CSV table of N, CA, C and O in Angstrom, one decimal:
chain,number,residue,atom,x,y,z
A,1,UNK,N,209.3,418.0,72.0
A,1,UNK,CA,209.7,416.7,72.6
A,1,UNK,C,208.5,415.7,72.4
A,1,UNK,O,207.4,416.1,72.6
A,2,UNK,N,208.7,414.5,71.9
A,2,UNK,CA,208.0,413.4,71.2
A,2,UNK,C,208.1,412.0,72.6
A,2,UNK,O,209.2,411.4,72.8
A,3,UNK,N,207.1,411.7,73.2
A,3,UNK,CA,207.7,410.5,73.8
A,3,UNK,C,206.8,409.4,73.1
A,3,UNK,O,205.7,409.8,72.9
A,4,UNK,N,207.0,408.5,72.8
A,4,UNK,CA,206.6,407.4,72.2
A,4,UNK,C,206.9,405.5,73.3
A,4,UNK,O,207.8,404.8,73.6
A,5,UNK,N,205.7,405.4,73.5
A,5,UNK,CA,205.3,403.9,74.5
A,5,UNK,C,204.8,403.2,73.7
A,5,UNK,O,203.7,403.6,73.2
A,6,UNK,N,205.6,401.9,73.2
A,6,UNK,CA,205.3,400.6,72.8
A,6,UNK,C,204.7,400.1,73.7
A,6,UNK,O,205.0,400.3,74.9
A,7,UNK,N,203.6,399.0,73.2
A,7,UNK,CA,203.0,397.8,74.2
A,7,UNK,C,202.6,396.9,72.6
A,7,UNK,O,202.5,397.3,71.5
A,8,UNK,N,202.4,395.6,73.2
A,8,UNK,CA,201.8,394.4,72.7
A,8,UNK,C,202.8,393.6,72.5
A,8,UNK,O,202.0,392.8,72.2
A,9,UNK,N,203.6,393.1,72.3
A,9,UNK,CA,204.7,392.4,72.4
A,9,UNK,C,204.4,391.3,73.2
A,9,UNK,O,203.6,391.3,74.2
A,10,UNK,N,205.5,389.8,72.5
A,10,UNK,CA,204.8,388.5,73.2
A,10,UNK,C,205.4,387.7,73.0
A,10,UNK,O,206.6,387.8,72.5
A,11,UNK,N,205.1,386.6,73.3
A,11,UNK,CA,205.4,385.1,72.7
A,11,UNK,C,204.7,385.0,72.1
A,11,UNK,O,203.7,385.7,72.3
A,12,UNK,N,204.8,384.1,70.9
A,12,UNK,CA,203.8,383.3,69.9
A,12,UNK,C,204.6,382.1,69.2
A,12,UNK,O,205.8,381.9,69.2
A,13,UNK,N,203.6,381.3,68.5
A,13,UNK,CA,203.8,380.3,67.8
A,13,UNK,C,204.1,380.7,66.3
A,13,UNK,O,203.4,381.6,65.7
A,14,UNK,N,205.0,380.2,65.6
A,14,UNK,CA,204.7,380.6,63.9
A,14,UNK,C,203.3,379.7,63.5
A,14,UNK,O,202.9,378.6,63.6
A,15,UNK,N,202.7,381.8,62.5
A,15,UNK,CA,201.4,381.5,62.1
A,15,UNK,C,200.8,382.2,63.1
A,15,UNK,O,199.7,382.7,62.7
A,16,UNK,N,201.0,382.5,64.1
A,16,UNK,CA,199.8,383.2,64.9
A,16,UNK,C,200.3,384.8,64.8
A,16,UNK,O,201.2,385.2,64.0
A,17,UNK,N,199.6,385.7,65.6
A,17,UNK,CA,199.3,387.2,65.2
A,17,UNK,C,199.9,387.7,66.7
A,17,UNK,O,200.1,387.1,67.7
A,18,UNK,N,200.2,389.0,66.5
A,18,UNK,CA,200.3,389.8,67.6
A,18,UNK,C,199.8,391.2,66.8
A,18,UNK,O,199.6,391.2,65.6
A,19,UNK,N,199.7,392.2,67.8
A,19,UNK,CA,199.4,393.4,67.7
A,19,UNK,C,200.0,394.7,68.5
A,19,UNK,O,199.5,395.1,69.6
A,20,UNK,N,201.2,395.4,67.7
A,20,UNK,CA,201.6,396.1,68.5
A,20,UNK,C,201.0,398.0,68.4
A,20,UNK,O,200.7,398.7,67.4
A,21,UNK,N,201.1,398.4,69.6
A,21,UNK,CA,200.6,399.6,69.8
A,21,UNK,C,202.0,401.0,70.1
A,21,UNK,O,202.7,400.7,71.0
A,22,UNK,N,202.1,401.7,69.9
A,22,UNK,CA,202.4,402.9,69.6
A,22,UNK,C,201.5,404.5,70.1
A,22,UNK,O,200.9,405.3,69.4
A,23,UNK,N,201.9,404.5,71.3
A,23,UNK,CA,201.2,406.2,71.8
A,23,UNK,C,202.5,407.1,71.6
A,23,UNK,O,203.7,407.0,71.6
A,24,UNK,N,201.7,407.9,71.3
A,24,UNK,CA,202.8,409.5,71.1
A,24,UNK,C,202.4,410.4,72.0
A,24,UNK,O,201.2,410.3,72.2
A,25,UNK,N,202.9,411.2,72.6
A,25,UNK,CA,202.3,412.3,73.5
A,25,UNK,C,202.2,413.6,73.0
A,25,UNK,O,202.5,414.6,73.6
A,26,UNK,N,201.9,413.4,71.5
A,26,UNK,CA,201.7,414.2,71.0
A,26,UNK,C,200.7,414.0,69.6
A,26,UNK,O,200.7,412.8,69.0
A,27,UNK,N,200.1,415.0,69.1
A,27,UNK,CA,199.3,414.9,67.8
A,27,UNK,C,200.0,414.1,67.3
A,27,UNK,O,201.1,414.1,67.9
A,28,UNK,N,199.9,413.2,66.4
A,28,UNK,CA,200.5,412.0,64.9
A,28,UNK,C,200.1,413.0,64.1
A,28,UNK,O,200.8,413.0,63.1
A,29,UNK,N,199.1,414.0,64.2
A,29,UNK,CA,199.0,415.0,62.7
A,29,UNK,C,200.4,415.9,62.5
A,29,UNK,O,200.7,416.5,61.4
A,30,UNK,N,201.0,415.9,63.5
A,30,UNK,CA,202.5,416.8,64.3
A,30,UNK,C,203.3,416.6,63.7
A,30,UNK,O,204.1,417.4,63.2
A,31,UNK,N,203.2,415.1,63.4
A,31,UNK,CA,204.5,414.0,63.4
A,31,UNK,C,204.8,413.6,61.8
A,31,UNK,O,203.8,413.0,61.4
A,32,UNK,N,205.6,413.8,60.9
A,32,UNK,CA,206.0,413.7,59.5
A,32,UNK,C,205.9,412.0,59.4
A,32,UNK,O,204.8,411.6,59.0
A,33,UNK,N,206.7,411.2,59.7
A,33,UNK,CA,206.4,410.2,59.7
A,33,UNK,C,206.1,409.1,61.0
A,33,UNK,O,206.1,409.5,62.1
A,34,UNK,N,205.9,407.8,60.6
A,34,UNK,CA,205.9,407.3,61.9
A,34,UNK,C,206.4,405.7,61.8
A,34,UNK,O,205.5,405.0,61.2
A,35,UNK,N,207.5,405.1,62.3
A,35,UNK,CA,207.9,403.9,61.8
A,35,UNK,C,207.8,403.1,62.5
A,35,UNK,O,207.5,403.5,63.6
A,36,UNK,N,207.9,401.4,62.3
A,36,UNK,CA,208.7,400.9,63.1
A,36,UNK,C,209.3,400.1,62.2
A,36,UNK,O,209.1,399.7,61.1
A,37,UNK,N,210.3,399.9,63.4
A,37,UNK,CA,211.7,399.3,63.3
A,37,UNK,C,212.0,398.4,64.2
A,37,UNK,O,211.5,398.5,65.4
A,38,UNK,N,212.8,397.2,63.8
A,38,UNK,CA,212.9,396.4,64.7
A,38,UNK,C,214.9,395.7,64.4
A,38,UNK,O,215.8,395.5,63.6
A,39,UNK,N,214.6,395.6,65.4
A,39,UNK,CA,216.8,394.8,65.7
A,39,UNK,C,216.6,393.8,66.3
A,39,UNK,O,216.0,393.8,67.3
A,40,UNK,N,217.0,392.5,65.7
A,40,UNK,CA,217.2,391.4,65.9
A,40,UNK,C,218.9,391.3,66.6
A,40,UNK,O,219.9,391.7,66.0
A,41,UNK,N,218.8,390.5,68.0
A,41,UNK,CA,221.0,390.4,68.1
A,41,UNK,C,221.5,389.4,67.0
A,41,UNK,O,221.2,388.2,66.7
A,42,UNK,N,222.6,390.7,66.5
A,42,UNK,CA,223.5,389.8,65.4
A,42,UNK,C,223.1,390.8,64.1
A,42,UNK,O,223.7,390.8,63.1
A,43,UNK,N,222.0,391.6,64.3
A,43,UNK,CA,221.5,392.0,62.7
A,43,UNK,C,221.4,393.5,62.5
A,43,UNK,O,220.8,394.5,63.0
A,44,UNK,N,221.7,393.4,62.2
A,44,UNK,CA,221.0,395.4,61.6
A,44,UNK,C,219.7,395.8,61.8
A,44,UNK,O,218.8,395.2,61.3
A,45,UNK,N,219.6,396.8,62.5
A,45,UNK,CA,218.4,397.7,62.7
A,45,UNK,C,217.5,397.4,61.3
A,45,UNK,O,218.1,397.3,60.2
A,46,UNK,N,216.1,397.2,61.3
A,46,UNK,CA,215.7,397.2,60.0
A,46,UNK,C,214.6,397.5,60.1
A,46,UNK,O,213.9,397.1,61.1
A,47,UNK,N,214.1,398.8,59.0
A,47,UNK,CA,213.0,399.0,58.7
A,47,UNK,C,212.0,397.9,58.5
A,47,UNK,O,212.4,396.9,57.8
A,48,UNK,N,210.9,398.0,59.0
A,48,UNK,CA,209.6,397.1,58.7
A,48,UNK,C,208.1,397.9,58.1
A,48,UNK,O,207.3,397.4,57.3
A,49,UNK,N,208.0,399.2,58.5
A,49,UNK,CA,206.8,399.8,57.7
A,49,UNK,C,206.8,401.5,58.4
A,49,UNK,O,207.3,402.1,59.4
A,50,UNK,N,206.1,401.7,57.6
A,50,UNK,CA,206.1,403.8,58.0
A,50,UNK,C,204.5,403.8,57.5
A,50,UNK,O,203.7,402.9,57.1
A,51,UNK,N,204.5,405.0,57.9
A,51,UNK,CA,203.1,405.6,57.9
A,51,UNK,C,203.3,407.6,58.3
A,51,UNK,O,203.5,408.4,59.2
A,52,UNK,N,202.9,407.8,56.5
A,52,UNK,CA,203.2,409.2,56.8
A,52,UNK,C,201.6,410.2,56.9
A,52,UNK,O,200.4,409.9,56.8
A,53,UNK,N,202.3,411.5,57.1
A,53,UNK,CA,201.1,412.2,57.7
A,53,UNK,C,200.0,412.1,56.9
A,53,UNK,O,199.0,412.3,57.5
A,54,UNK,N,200.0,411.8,55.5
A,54,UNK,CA,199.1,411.9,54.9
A,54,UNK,C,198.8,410.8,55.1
A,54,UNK,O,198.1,410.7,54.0
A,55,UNK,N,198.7,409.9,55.5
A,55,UNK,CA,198.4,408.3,55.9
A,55,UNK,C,199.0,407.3,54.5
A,55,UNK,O,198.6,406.1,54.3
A,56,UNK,N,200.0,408.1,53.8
A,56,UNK,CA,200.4,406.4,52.8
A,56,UNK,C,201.5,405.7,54.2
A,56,UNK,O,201.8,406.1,55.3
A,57,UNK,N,201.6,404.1,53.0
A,57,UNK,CA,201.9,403.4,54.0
A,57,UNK,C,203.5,402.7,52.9
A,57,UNK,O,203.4,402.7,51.7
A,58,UNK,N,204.7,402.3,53.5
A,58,UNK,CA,205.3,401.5,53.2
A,58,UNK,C,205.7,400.6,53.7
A,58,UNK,O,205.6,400.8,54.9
A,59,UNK,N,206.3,399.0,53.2
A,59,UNK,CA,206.6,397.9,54.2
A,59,UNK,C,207.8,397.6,53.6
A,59,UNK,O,208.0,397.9,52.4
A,60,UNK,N,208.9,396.7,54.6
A,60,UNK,CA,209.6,396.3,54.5
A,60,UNK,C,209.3,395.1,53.1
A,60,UNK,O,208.1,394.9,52.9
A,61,UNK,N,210.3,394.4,52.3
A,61,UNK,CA,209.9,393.1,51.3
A,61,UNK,C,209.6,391.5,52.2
A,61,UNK,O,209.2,390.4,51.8
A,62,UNK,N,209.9,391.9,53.5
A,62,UNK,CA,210.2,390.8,54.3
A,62,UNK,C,208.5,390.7,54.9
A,62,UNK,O,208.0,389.6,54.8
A,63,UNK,N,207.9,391.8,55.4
A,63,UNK,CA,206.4,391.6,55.8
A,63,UNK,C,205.2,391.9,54.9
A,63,UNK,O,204.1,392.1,55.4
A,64,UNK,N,205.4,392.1,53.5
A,64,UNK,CA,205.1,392.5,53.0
A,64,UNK,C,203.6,391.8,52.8
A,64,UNK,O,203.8,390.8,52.2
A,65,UNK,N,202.0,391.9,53.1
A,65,UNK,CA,201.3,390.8,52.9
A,65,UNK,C,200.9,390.2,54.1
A,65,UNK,O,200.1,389.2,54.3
A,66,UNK,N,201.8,391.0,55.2
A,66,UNK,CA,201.6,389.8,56.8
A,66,UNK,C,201.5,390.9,57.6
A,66,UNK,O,200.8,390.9,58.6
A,67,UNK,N,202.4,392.0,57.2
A,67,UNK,CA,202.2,393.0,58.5
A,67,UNK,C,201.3,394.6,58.1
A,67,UNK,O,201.6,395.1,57.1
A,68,UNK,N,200.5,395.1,58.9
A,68,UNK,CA,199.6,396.2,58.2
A,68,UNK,C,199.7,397.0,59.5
A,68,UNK,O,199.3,396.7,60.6
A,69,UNK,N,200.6,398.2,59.1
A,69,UNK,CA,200.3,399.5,59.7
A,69,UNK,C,198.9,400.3,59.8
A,69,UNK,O,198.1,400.2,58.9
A,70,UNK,N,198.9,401.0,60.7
A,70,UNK,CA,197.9,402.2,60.7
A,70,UNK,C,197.9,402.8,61.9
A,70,UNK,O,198.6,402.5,62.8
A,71,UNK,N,197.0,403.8,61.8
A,71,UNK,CA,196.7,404.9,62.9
A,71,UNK,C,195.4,405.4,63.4
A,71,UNK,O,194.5,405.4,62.5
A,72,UNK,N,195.0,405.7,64.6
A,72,UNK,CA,194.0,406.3,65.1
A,72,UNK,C,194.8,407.5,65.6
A,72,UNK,O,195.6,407.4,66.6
A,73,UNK,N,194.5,408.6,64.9
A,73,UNK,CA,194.5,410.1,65.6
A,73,UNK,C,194.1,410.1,67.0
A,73,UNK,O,194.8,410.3,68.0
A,74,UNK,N,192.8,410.0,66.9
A,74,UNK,CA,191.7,410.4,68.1
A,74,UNK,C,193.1,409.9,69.5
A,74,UNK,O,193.2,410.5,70.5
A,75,UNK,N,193.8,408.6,69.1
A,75,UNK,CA,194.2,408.1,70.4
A,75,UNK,C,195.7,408.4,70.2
A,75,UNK,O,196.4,408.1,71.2
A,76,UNK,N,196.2,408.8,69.5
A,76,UNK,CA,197.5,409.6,69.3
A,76,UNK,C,198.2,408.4,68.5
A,76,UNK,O,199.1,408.9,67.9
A,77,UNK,N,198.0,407.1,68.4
A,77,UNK,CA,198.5,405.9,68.5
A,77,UNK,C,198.5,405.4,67.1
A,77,UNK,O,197.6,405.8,66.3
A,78,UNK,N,199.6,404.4,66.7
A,78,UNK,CA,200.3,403.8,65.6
A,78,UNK,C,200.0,402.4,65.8
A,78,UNK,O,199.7,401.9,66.9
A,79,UNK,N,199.9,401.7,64.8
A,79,UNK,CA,199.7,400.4,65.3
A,79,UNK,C,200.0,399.3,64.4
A,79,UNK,O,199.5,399.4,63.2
A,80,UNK,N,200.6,398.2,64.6
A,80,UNK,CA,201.4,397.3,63.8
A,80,UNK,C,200.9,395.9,64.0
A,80,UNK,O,200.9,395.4,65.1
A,81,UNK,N,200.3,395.4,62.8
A,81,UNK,CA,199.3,393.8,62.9
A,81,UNK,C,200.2,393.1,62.5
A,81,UNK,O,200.4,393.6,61.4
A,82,UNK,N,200.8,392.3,62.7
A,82,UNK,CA,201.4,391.4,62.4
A,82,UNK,C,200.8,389.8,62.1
A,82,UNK,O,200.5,389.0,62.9
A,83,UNK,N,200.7,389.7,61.2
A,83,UNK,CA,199.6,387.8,61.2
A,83,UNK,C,201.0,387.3,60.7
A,83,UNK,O,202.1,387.9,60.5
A,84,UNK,N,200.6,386.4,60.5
A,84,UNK,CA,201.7,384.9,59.9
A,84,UNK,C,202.8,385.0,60.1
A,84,UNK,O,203.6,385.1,59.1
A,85,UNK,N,203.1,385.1,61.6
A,85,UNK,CA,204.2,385.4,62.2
A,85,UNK,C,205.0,384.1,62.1
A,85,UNK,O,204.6,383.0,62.2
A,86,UNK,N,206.6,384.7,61.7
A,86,UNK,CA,207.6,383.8,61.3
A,86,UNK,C,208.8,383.8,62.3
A,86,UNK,O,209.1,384.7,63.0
A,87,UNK,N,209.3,382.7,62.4
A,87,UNK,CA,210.7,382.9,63.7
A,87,UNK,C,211.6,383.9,63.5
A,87,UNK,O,212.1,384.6,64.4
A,88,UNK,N,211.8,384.1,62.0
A,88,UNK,CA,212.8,385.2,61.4
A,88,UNK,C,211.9,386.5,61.8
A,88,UNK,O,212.3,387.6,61.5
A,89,UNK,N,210.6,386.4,62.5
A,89,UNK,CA,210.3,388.0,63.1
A,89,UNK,C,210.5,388.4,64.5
A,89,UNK,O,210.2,389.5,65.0
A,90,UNK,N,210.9,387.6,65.1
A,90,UNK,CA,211.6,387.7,66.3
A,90,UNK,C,212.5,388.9,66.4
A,90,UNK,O,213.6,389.1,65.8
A,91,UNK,N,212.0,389.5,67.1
A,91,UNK,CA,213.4,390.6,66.9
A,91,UNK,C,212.6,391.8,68.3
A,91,UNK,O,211.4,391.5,68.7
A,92,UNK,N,213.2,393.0,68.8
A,92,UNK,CA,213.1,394.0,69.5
A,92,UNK,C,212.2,395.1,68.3
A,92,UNK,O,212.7,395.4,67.2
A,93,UNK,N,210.9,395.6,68.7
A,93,UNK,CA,210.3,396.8,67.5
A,93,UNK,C,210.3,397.5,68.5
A,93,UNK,O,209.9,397.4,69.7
A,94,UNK,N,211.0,398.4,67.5
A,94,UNK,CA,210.6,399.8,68.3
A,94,UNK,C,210.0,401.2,67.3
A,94,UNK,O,210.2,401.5,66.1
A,95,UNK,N,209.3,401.8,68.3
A,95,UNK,CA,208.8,402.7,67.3
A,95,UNK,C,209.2,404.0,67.4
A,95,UNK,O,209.5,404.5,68.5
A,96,UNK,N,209.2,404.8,65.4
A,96,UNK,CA,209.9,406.3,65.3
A,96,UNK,C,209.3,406.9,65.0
A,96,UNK,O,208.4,406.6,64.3
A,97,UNK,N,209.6,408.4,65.5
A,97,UNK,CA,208.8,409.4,65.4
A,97,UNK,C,210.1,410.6,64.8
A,97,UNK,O,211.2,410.9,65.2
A,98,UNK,N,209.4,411.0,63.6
A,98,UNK,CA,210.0,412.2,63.0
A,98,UNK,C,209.5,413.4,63.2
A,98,UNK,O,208.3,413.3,62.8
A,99,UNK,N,209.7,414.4,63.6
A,99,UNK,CA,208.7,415.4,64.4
A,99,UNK,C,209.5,417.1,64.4
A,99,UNK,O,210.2,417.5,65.3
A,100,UNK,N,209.3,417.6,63.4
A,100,UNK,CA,210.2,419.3,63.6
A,100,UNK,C,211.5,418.7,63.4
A,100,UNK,O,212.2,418.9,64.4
A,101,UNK,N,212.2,418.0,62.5
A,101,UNK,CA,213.6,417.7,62.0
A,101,UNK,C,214.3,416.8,63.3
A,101,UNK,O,215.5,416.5,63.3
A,102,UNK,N,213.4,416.5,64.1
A,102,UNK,CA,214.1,415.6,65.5
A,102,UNK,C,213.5,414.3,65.4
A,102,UNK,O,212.3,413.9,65.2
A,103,UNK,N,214.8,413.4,65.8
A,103,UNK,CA,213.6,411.8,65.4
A,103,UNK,C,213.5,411.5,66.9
A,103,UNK,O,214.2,412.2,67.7
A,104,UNK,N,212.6,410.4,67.4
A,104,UNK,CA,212.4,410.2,68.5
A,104,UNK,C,212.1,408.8,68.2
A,104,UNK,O,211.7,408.3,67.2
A,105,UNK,N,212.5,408.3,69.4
A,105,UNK,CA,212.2,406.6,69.6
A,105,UNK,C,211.6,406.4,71.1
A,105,UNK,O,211.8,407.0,72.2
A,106,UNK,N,210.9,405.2,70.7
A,106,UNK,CA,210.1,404.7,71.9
A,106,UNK,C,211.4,403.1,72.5
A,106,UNK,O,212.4,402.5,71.9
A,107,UNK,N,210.7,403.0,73.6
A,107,UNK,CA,212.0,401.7,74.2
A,107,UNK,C,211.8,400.3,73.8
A,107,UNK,O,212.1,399.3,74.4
A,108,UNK,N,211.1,400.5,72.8
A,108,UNK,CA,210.7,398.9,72.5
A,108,UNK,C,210.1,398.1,72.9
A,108,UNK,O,209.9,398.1,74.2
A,109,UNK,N,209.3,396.7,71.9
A,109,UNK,CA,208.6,396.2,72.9
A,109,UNK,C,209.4,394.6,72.1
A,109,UNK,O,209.7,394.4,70.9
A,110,UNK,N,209.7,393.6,73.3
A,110,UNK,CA,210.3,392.4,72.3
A,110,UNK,C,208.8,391.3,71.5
A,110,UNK,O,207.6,391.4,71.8
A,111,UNK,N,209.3,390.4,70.6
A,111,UNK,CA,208.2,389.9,70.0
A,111,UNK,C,209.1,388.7,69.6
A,111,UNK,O,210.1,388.9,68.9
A,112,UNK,N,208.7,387.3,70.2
A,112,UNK,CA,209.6,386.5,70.2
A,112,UNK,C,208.0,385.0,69.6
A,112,UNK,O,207.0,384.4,70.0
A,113,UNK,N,209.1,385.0,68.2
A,113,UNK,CA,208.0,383.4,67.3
A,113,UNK,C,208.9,382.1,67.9
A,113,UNK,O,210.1,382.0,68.0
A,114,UNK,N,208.1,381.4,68.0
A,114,UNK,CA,209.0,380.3,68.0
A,114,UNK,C,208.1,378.9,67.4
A,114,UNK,O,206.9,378.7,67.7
A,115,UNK,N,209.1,378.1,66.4
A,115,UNK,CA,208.8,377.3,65.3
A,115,UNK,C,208.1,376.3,66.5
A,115,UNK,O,207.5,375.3,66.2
């Protein structure tokens, strides 16, 4: 069992930064991949970036250039930079955990741009 806590989530202005955090209560060396994802209301769940155990990285086309994944082991934790934050990134992220063929999700943190 994988539990996963989002934090950093906010208001912002478009153009400004947030930084979201990701704890696992468990090794990330454990964990096959590690995502997040975010649902906007009205939209489909949509991938935004992964980070697998070997530490490659993929991004969504939409943040591609603005948002940078990574990981610190030492603190179990995942973490999502977001700069040049756009209204269209408004949405609910939540983060996934793939772990022994079981996926696991954290409850989200919201992240709300406004023009």
């Amino acid at each position: 069992q994988v539990q996963l806590v989002e934090s950093g989530g906010g208001s912002v202005q478009a153009g400004g930064s947030l930084s979201l955090s990701c704890v696992a209560s468990v090794s990330i060396f454990s964990i096959n991949n590690m995502r997040w994802y975010r649902h906007a209301p009205g939209m489909q769940r949509e991938l935004v970036a992964s980070i697998r155990s070997g530490g490659s990285t993929d991004y969504a086309d939409a943040v591609k250039g603005r948002f940078t994944i990574s990981r610190d082991s030492a603190k179990n934790t995942v973490y999502l930079q977001m700069n040049t934050l756009k209204p269209e990134d408004t949405a609910r992220y939540y983060c996934y955990a793939d772990s022994n063929g079981s996926d696991y999700w954290g409850q989200g943190t919201q992240v709300t741009v406004s023009s």
